[in-house]
């Protein structure tokens, strides 16, 4: 019988408990929560008895982890990204790595990105708060921002980014500029292929849908924000590490960035004292 560890996932089996019951037919199942930055050796020692692992976006399964856990046979990512797993080391140790097929999350994440955009542009959260507090007299403060016909930049035009582009072009009649170093976008009918400089210079709205790599960590920083249009809106549903939190906070406070919407943040989970949460 196998021993199965579900690591740092708060949702696996929550809505579909039958999945847990199916796993139990294979062997013992346990849940674990580790710090995102736990050392590979410590992680390996904690999971030493477990040969099958279902993993969230953290922790990081490094070379050190695989060197100290030769009995790990499978890591199944509970998501479509696998940047937290050293694939080369996994292969060397004959550990299989699987991930969720992209189409499973395509509409859900793309629609969430659009929902974040609409919340920001139509000021839905502060307007609702005002209603709940009986501040009907403040209604004229929530005029919002029109999205139609704006120029949209999408960085990462794969499974999710392309769906975001389709919605913005067909639903809001926007001009869509897309960048993806791994794809040929020259014949894509939903976007105009563009380089990063063009996107930074021309986009009114910027969507981040790129996978994370050492090369693009903090790609949105003080220098790149300075190249953007005043009042740009940035939506990040990819990875928190793509954005320098301090740079985005300063830009929002200064008005350079109209608003920042994200369902990811560097170092997540965060608590209520996180600097980004000090700004409305």
mmCIF file of C-alpha atoms in Angstrom:
data_model
loop_
_atom_site.group_PDB
_atom_site.id
_atom_site.type_symbol
_atom_site.label_atom_id
_atom_site.label_comp_id
_atom_site.label_asym_id
_atom_site.label_seq_id
_atom_site.Cartn_x
_atom_site.Cartn_y
_atom_site.Cartn_z
ATOM 1 C CA UNK A 1 0.000 0.000 0.000
ATOM 2 C CA UNK A 2 1.110 3.550 -0.739
ATOM 3 C CA UNK A 3 1.360 6.492 1.615
ATOM 4 C CA UNK A 4 -0.083 9.689 0.145
ATOM 5 C CA UNK A 5 0.659 13.239 1.358
ATOM 6 C CA UNK A 6 -1.527 16.215 0.422
ATOM 7 C CA UNK A 7 0.762 19.201 0.873
ATOM 8 C CA UNK A 8 -0.220 22.863 1.350
ATOM 9 C CA UNK A 9 -3.540 22.451 -0.435
ATOM 10 C CA UNK A 10 -6.551 23.887 1.366
ATOM 11 C CA UNK A 11 -9.006 22.869 -1.354
ATOM 12 C CA UNK A 12 -8.117 19.375 -2.583
ATOM 13 C CA UNK A 13 -10.964 17.070 -1.566
ATOM 14 C CA UNK A 14 -12.903 19.886 0.092
ATOM 15 C CA UNK A 15 -15.627 20.160 -2.530
ATOM 16 C CA UNK A 16 -15.245 16.648 -3.890
ATOM 17 C CA UNK A 17 -14.615 14.416 -0.853
ATOM 18 C CA UNK A 18 -14.998 11.387 -3.112
ATOM 19 C CA UNK A 19 -11.478 12.153 -4.341
ATOM 20 C CA UNK A 20 -10.122 11.543 -0.856
ATOM 21 C CA UNK A 21 -12.062 8.276 -0.611
ATOM 22 C CA UNK A 22 -10.580 7.137 -3.922
ATOM 23 C CA UNK A 23 -7.088 7.927 -2.663
ATOM 24 C CA UNK A 24 -7.716 5.924 0.499
ATOM 25 C CA UNK A 25 -8.189 2.820 -1.623
ATOM 26 C CA UNK A 26 -4.513 3.198 -2.562
ATOM 27 C CA UNK A 27 -3.236 3.663 0.975
ATOM 28 C CA UNK A 28 -2.868 6.014 3.921
ATOM 29 C CA UNK A 29 -3.686 9.714 3.235
ATOM 30 C CA UNK A 30 -2.469 12.619 5.368
ATOM 31 C CA UNK A 31 -2.584 16.422 5.037
ATOM 32 C CA UNK A 32 0.473 18.602 5.679
ATOM 33 C CA UNK A 33 1.094 22.353 5.826
ATOM 34 C CA UNK A 34 4.678 23.578 5.533
ATOM 35 C CA UNK A 35 6.268 27.035 5.302
ATOM 36 C CA UNK A 36 6.765 28.070 1.692
ATOM 37 C CA UNK A 37 10.525 28.356 2.241
ATOM 38 C CA UNK A 38 11.099 25.083 4.087
ATOM 39 C CA UNK A 39 14.494 23.597 3.276
ATOM 40 C CA UNK A 40 14.532 20.653 0.873
ATOM 41 C CA UNK A 41 16.151 18.324 3.384
ATOM 42 C CA UNK A 42 13.627 19.213 6.101
ATOM 43 C CA UNK A 43 10.756 18.680 3.667
ATOM 44 C CA UNK A 44 12.170 15.319 2.620
ATOM 45 C CA UNK A 45 12.519 14.206 6.234
ATOM 46 C CA UNK A 46 8.952 15.262 7.062
ATOM 47 C CA UNK A 47 7.611 13.314 4.068
ATOM 48 C CA UNK A 48 10.057 10.412 4.276
ATOM 49 C CA UNK A 49 7.298 7.789 4.622
ATOM 50 C CA UNK A 50 5.246 9.109 1.703
ATOM 51 C CA UNK A 51 5.891 7.949 -1.840
ATOM 52 C CA UNK A 52 2.995 9.816 -3.505
ATOM 53 C CA UNK A 53 2.519 13.582 -3.044
ATOM 54 C CA UNK A 54 -0.251 15.940 -4.110
ATOM 55 C CA UNK A 55 1.245 19.435 -3.981
ATOM 56 C CA UNK A 56 0.053 23.030 -4.166
ATOM 57 C CA UNK A 57 2.121 26.010 -5.436
ATOM 58 C CA UNK A 58 4.340 25.713 -2.368
ATOM 59 C CA UNK A 59 6.624 24.424 -0.935
ATOM 60 C CA UNK A 60 9.528 23.985 -3.350
ATOM 61 C CA UNK A 61 10.600 20.472 -4.228
ATOM 62 C CA UNK A 62 14.270 21.163 -4.880
ATOM 63 C CA UNK A 63 17.276 19.050 -5.785
ATOM 64 C CA UNK A 64 17.982 18.811 -2.063
ATOM 65 C CA UNK A 65 14.519 17.371 -1.507
ATOM 66 C CA UNK A 66 14.971 14.647 -4.131
ATOM 67 C CA UNK A 67 18.503 13.862 -2.960
ATOM 68 C CA UNK A 68 17.127 13.155 0.518
ATOM 69 C CA UNK A 69 13.904 11.432 -0.568
ATOM 70 C CA UNK A 70 14.842 8.671 -3.032
ATOM 71 C CA UNK A 71 11.560 6.894 -2.333
ATOM 72 C CA UNK A 72 9.342 9.624 -3.758
ATOM 73 C CA UNK A 73 7.684 8.118 -6.824
ATOM 74 C CA UNK A 74 5.105 10.742 -7.836
ATOM 75 C CA UNK A 75 4.376 14.440 -7.277
ATOM 76 C CA UNK A 76 1.016 15.528 -8.671
ATOM 77 C CA UNK A 77 0.599 19.294 -8.889
ATOM 78 C CA UNK A 78 -2.829 20.474 -7.789
ATOM 79 C CA UNK A 79 -2.803 23.110 -10.537
ATOM 80 C CA UNK A 80 -1.397 23.803 -13.993
ATOM 81 C CA UNK A 81 1.966 25.331 -13.014
ATOM 82 C CA UNK A 82 4.946 23.327 -11.791
ATOM 83 C CA UNK A 83 7.655 25.946 -11.224
ATOM 84 C CA UNK A 84 7.996 24.806 -7.595
ATOM 85 C CA UNK A 85 9.318 21.410 -8.683
ATOM 86 C CA UNK A 86 12.861 20.776 -9.928
ATOM 87 C CA UNK A 87 11.865 18.654 -12.930
ATOM 88 C CA UNK A 88 15.441 17.693 -13.795
ATOM 89 C CA UNK A 89 16.113 16.345 -10.297
ATOM 90 C CA UNK A 90 12.767 14.568 -10.242
ATOM 91 C CA UNK A 91 13.684 12.799 -13.488
ATOM 92 C CA UNK A 92 17.115 11.848 -12.195
ATOM 93 C CA UNK A 93 15.470 10.184 -9.188
ATOM 94 C CA UNK A 94 12.795 8.505 -11.340
ATOM 95 C CA UNK A 95 9.988 10.518 -9.756
ATOM 96 C CA UNK A 96 7.053 11.239 -12.057
ATOM 97 C CA UNK A 97 5.561 14.748 -12.059
ATOM 98 C CA UNK A 98 2.035 15.412 -13.264
ATOM 99 C CA UNK A 99 -0.152 18.510 -13.432
ATOM 100 C CA UNK A 100 -3.749 19.454 -14.101
ATOM 101 C CA UNK A 101 -4.635 19.873 -17.765
ATOM 102 C CA UNK A 102 -4.852 23.540 -18.709
ATOM 103 C CA UNK A 103 -8.426 23.479 -19.956
ATOM 104 C CA UNK A 104 -9.657 22.631 -16.443
ATOM 105 C CA UNK A 105 -8.715 26.092 -15.164
ATOM 106 C CA UNK A 106 -8.923 28.095 -18.383
ATOM 107 C CA UNK A 107 -12.339 29.689 -18.044
ATOM 108 C CA UNK A 108 -12.272 29.883 -14.251
ATOM 109 C CA UNK A 109 -9.021 31.858 -14.071
ATOM 110 C CA UNK A 110 -9.757 33.995 -17.134
ATOM 111 C CA UNK A 111 -13.190 34.926 -15.808
ATOM 112 C CA UNK A 112 -11.654 35.708 -12.422
ATOM 113 C CA UNK A 113 -9.188 38.058 -14.118
ATOM 114 C CA UNK A 114 -12.060 39.865 -15.836
ATOM 115 C CA UNK A 115 -13.987 40.001 -12.555
ATOM 116 C CA UNK A 116 -10.998 41.636 -10.870
ATOM 117 C CA UNK A 117 -10.787 44.163 -13.700
ATOM 118 C CA UNK A 118 -14.483 45.044 -13.462
ATOM 119 C CA UNK A 119 -14.317 45.350 -9.684
ATOM 120 C CA UNK A 120 -11.457 47.829 -10.066
ATOM 121 C CA UNK A 121 -12.898 49.826 -12.942
ATOM 122 C CA UNK A 122 -16.482 49.960 -11.660
ATOM 123 C CA UNK A 123 -15.487 50.428 -8.000
ATOM 124 C CA UNK A 124 -17.842 47.669 -6.929
ATOM 125 C CA UNK A 125 -16.224 46.845 -3.593
ATOM 126 C CA UNK A 126 -16.129 50.420 -2.209
ATOM 127 C CA UNK A 127 -19.620 51.080 -3.580
ATOM 128 C CA UNK A 128 -20.999 47.998 -1.849
ATOM 129 C CA UNK A 129 -19.239 48.987 1.372
ATOM 130 C CA UNK A 130 -20.840 52.441 1.189
ATOM 131 C CA UNK A 131 -24.302 50.925 0.737
ATOM 132 C CA UNK A 132 -23.807 48.546 3.661
ATOM 133 C CA UNK A 133 -22.751 51.515 5.816
ATOM 134 C CA UNK A 134 -25.751 53.588 4.758
ATOM 135 C CA UNK A 135 -23.666 56.127 2.819
ATOM 136 C CA UNK A 136 -26.077 56.475 -0.101
ATOM 137 C CA UNK A 137 -25.132 60.134 -0.389
ATOM 138 C CA UNK A 138 -21.677 59.039 -1.621
ATOM 139 C CA UNK A 139 -23.048 57.374 -4.748
ATOM 140 C CA UNK A 140 -21.633 60.025 -7.097
ATOM 141 C CA UNK A 141 -18.118 59.043 -6.022
ATOM 142 C CA UNK A 142 -18.378 55.688 -7.803
ATOM 143 C CA UNK A 143 -18.484 56.715 -11.453
ATOM 144 C CA UNK A 144 -15.940 54.152 -12.548
ATOM 145 C CA UNK A 145 -13.781 53.740 -15.630
ATOM 146 C CA UNK A 146 -14.833 52.640 -19.109
ATOM 147 C CA UNK A 147 -13.039 49.562 -20.449
ATOM 148 C CA UNK A 148 -14.470 49.476 -23.971
ATOM 149 C CA UNK A 149 -12.015 50.343 -26.765
ATOM 150 C CA UNK A 150 -9.006 50.514 -24.449
ATOM 151 C CA UNK A 151 -5.624 49.024 -25.340
ATOM 152 C CA UNK A 152 -4.979 45.828 -23.392
ATOM 153 C CA UNK A 153 -1.644 44.114 -22.875
ATOM 154 C CA UNK A 154 -1.485 40.411 -22.033
ATOM 155 C CA UNK A 155 1.860 38.981 -20.909
ATOM 156 C CA UNK A 156 1.717 35.205 -21.298
ATOM 157 C CA UNK A 157 -0.685 34.194 -24.063
ATOM 158 C CA UNK A 158 -1.075 30.501 -23.450
ATOM 159 C CA UNK A 159 -4.082 28.627 -22.140
ATOM 160 C CA UNK A 160 -5.448 31.354 -19.834
ATOM 161 C CA UNK A 161 -3.910 34.486 -21.336
ATOM 162 C CA UNK A 162 -5.398 33.741 -24.752
ATOM 163 C CA UNK A 163 -8.852 33.353 -23.215
ATOM 164 C CA UNK A 164 -8.448 36.706 -21.451
ATOM 165 C CA UNK A 165 -7.482 38.238 -24.797
ATOM 166 C CA UNK A 166 -10.521 36.762 -26.531
ATOM 167 C CA UNK A 167 -12.872 38.148 -23.882
ATOM 168 C CA UNK A 168 -11.319 41.614 -24.011
ATOM 169 C CA UNK A 169 -11.376 41.753 -27.804
ATOM 170 C CA UNK A 170 -14.782 40.234 -28.463
ATOM 171 C CA UNK A 171 -16.555 41.432 -25.336
ATOM 172 C CA UNK A 172 -15.113 44.915 -24.882
ATOM 173 C CA UNK A 173 -13.872 45.654 -28.417
ATOM 174 C CA UNK A 174 -10.383 46.307 -27.082
ATOM 175 C CA UNK A 175 -7.119 46.328 -28.954
ATOM 176 C CA UNK A 176 -5.169 43.393 -27.529
ATOM 177 C CA UNK A 177 -1.349 43.369 -27.521
ATOM 178 C CA UNK A 178 0.134 40.023 -26.530
ATOM 179 C CA UNK A 179 3.611 38.817 -25.609
ATOM 180 C CA UNK A 180 4.707 35.229 -25.122
ATOM 181 C CA UNK A 181 8.305 34.154 -25.796
ATOM 182 C CA UNK A 182 7.218 30.531 -26.180
ATOM 183 C CA UNK A 183 4.553 31.033 -28.844
ATOM 184 C CA UNK A 184 4.298 32.348 -32.391
ATOM 185 C CA UNK A 185 1.432 34.838 -32.167
ATOM 186 C CA UNK A 186 1.829 36.309 -35.639
ATOM 187 C CA UNK A 187 -1.225 34.448 -36.978
ATOM 188 C CA UNK A 188 -3.385 34.659 -33.850
ATOM 189 C CA UNK A 189 -6.670 36.391 -34.684
ATOM 190 C CA UNK A 190 -7.425 37.499 -31.114
ATOM 191 C CA UNK A 191 -4.339 39.674 -30.620
ATOM 192 C CA UNK A 192 -1.470 41.662 -32.089
ATOM 193 C CA UNK A 193 1.939 40.173 -31.335
ATOM 194 C CA UNK A 194 4.030 42.745 -29.484
ATOM 195 C CA UNK A 195 7.223 43.031 -27.485
ATOM 196 C CA UNK A 196 7.279 43.984 -23.823
ATOM 197 C CA UNK A 197 8.378 47.560 -24.480
ATOM 198 C CA UNK A 198 5.370 48.174 -26.737
ATOM 199 C CA UNK A 199 3.001 46.687 -24.170
ATOM 200 C CA UNK A 200 4.461 48.755 -21.338
ATOM 201 C CA UNK A 201 4.273 51.935 -23.411
ATOM 202 C CA UNK A 202 0.799 51.525 -24.928
ATOM 203 C CA UNK A 203 -1.429 49.413 -22.667
ATOM 204 C CA UNK A 204 -4.162 51.020 -20.581
ATOM 205 C CA UNK A 205 -4.798 47.652 -18.945
ATOM 206 C CA UNK A 206 -2.176 44.982 -18.313
ATOM 207 C CA UNK A 207 -2.914 41.312 -17.567
ATOM 208 C CA UNK A 208 -0.195 39.051 -16.185
ATOM 209 C CA UNK A 209 -0.668 35.415 -17.228
ATOM 210 C CA UNK A 210 2.949 34.312 -17.486
ATOM 211 C CA UNK A 211 4.518 31.299 -15.837
ATOM 212 C CA UNK A 212 7.199 32.139 -13.276
ATOM 213 C CA UNK A 213 10.897 31.718 -14.031
ATOM 214 C CA UNK A 214 14.119 33.112 -12.549
ATOM 215 C CA UNK A 215 14.288 35.490 -15.513
ATOM 216 C CA UNK A 216 10.903 37.152 -14.975
ATOM 217 C CA UNK A 217 10.739 37.371 -11.179
ATOM 218 C CA UNK A 218 9.730 40.971 -10.321
ATOM 219 C CA UNK A 219 9.365 41.797 -14.008
ATOM 220 C CA UNK A 220 6.902 44.462 -12.881
ATOM 221 C CA UNK A 221 9.126 46.774 -10.847
ATOM 222 C CA UNK A 222 9.885 50.487 -10.516
ATOM 223 C CA UNK A 223 11.661 50.609 -13.878
ATOM 224 C CA UNK A 224 8.978 48.844 -15.906
ATOM 225 C CA UNK A 225 6.149 50.752 -14.218
ATOM 226 C CA UNK A 226 7.871 54.020 -15.155
ATOM 227 C CA UNK A 227 7.503 53.031 -18.822
ATOM 228 C CA UNK A 228 3.748 52.556 -18.513
ATOM 229 C CA UNK A 229 0.942 54.997 -19.175
ATOM 230 C CA UNK A 230 -0.267 57.082 -16.269
ATOM 231 C CA UNK A 231 -3.342 55.460 -14.752
ATOM 232 C CA UNK A 232 -2.582 51.962 -16.019
ATOM 233 C CA UNK A 233 -4.552 49.094 -14.459
ATOM 234 C CA UNK A 234 -2.660 45.875 -13.681
ATOM 235 C CA UNK A 235 -4.323 42.491 -13.074
ATOM 236 C CA UNK A 236 -2.240 39.528 -11.909
ATOM 237 C CA UNK A 237 -3.742 36.036 -11.811
ATOM 238 C CA UNK A 238 -0.456 34.233 -12.539
ATOM 239 C CA UNK A 239 2.162 34.358 -9.775
ATOM 240 C CA UNK A 240 2.716 36.953 -7.067
ATOM 241 C CA UNK A 241 6.464 36.822 -7.636
ATOM 242 C CA UNK A 242 6.064 38.472 -11.051
ATOM 243 C CA UNK A 243 5.414 41.761 -9.247
ATOM 244 C CA UNK A 244 7.552 43.776 -6.836
ATOM 245 C CA UNK A 245 5.020 44.509 -4.082
ATOM 246 C CA UNK A 246 6.766 47.664 -2.866
ATOM 247 C CA UNK A 247 7.012 49.071 -6.386
ATOM 248 C CA UNK A 248 3.330 48.459 -7.135
ATOM 249 C CA UNK A 249 2.242 49.945 -3.802
ATOM 250 C CA UNK A 250 4.246 53.128 -4.366
ATOM 251 C CA UNK A 251 2.868 53.399 -7.909
ATOM 252 C CA UNK A 252 -0.735 53.044 -6.722
ATOM 253 C CA UNK A 253 -0.187 55.580 -3.946
ATOM 254 C CA UNK A 254 1.331 58.025 -6.451
ATOM 255 C CA UNK A 255 -1.493 57.507 -8.959
ATOM 256 C CA UNK A 256 0.825 56.153 -11.650
ATOM 257 C CA UNK A 257 -1.102 52.874 -11.408
ATOM 258 C CA UNK A 258 -4.851 53.439 -11.184
ATOM 259 C CA UNK A 259 -5.413 50.092 -9.462
ATOM 260 C CA UNK A 260 -3.876 46.664 -8.959
ATOM 261 C CA UNK A 261 -5.999 43.518 -8.836
ATOM 262 C CA UNK A 262 -4.546 40.140 -7.913
ATOM 263 C CA UNK A 263 -5.500 36.715 -6.626
ATOM 264 C CA UNK A 264 -1.840 35.894 -6.038
ATOM 265 C CA UNK A 265 0.843 37.527 -3.910
ATOM 266 C CA UNK A 266 4.488 36.871 -3.172
ATOM 267 C CA UNK A 267 4.934 34.855 0.008
ATOM 268 C CA UNK A 268 1.291 33.787 0.242
ATOM 269 C CA UNK A 269 -0.607 33.181 2.381
ATOM 270 C CA UNK A 270 -0.409 36.719 3.791
ATOM 271 C CA UNK A 271 -2.026 38.184 6.881
ATOM 272 C CA UNK A 272 -3.921 41.433 7.416
ATOM 273 C CA UNK A 273 -0.712 43.385 8.071
ATOM 274 C CA UNK A 274 0.642 42.967 4.529
ATOM 275 C CA UNK A 275 1.632 46.384 3.083
ATOM 276 C CA UNK A 276 -0.536 45.952 -0.039
ATOM 277 C CA UNK A 277 -3.630 45.750 2.186
ATOM 278 C CA UNK A 278 -3.020 49.243 3.544
ATOM 279 C CA UNK A 279 -4.304 50.734 0.293
ATOM 280 C CA UNK A 280 -8.002 50.629 -0.680
#
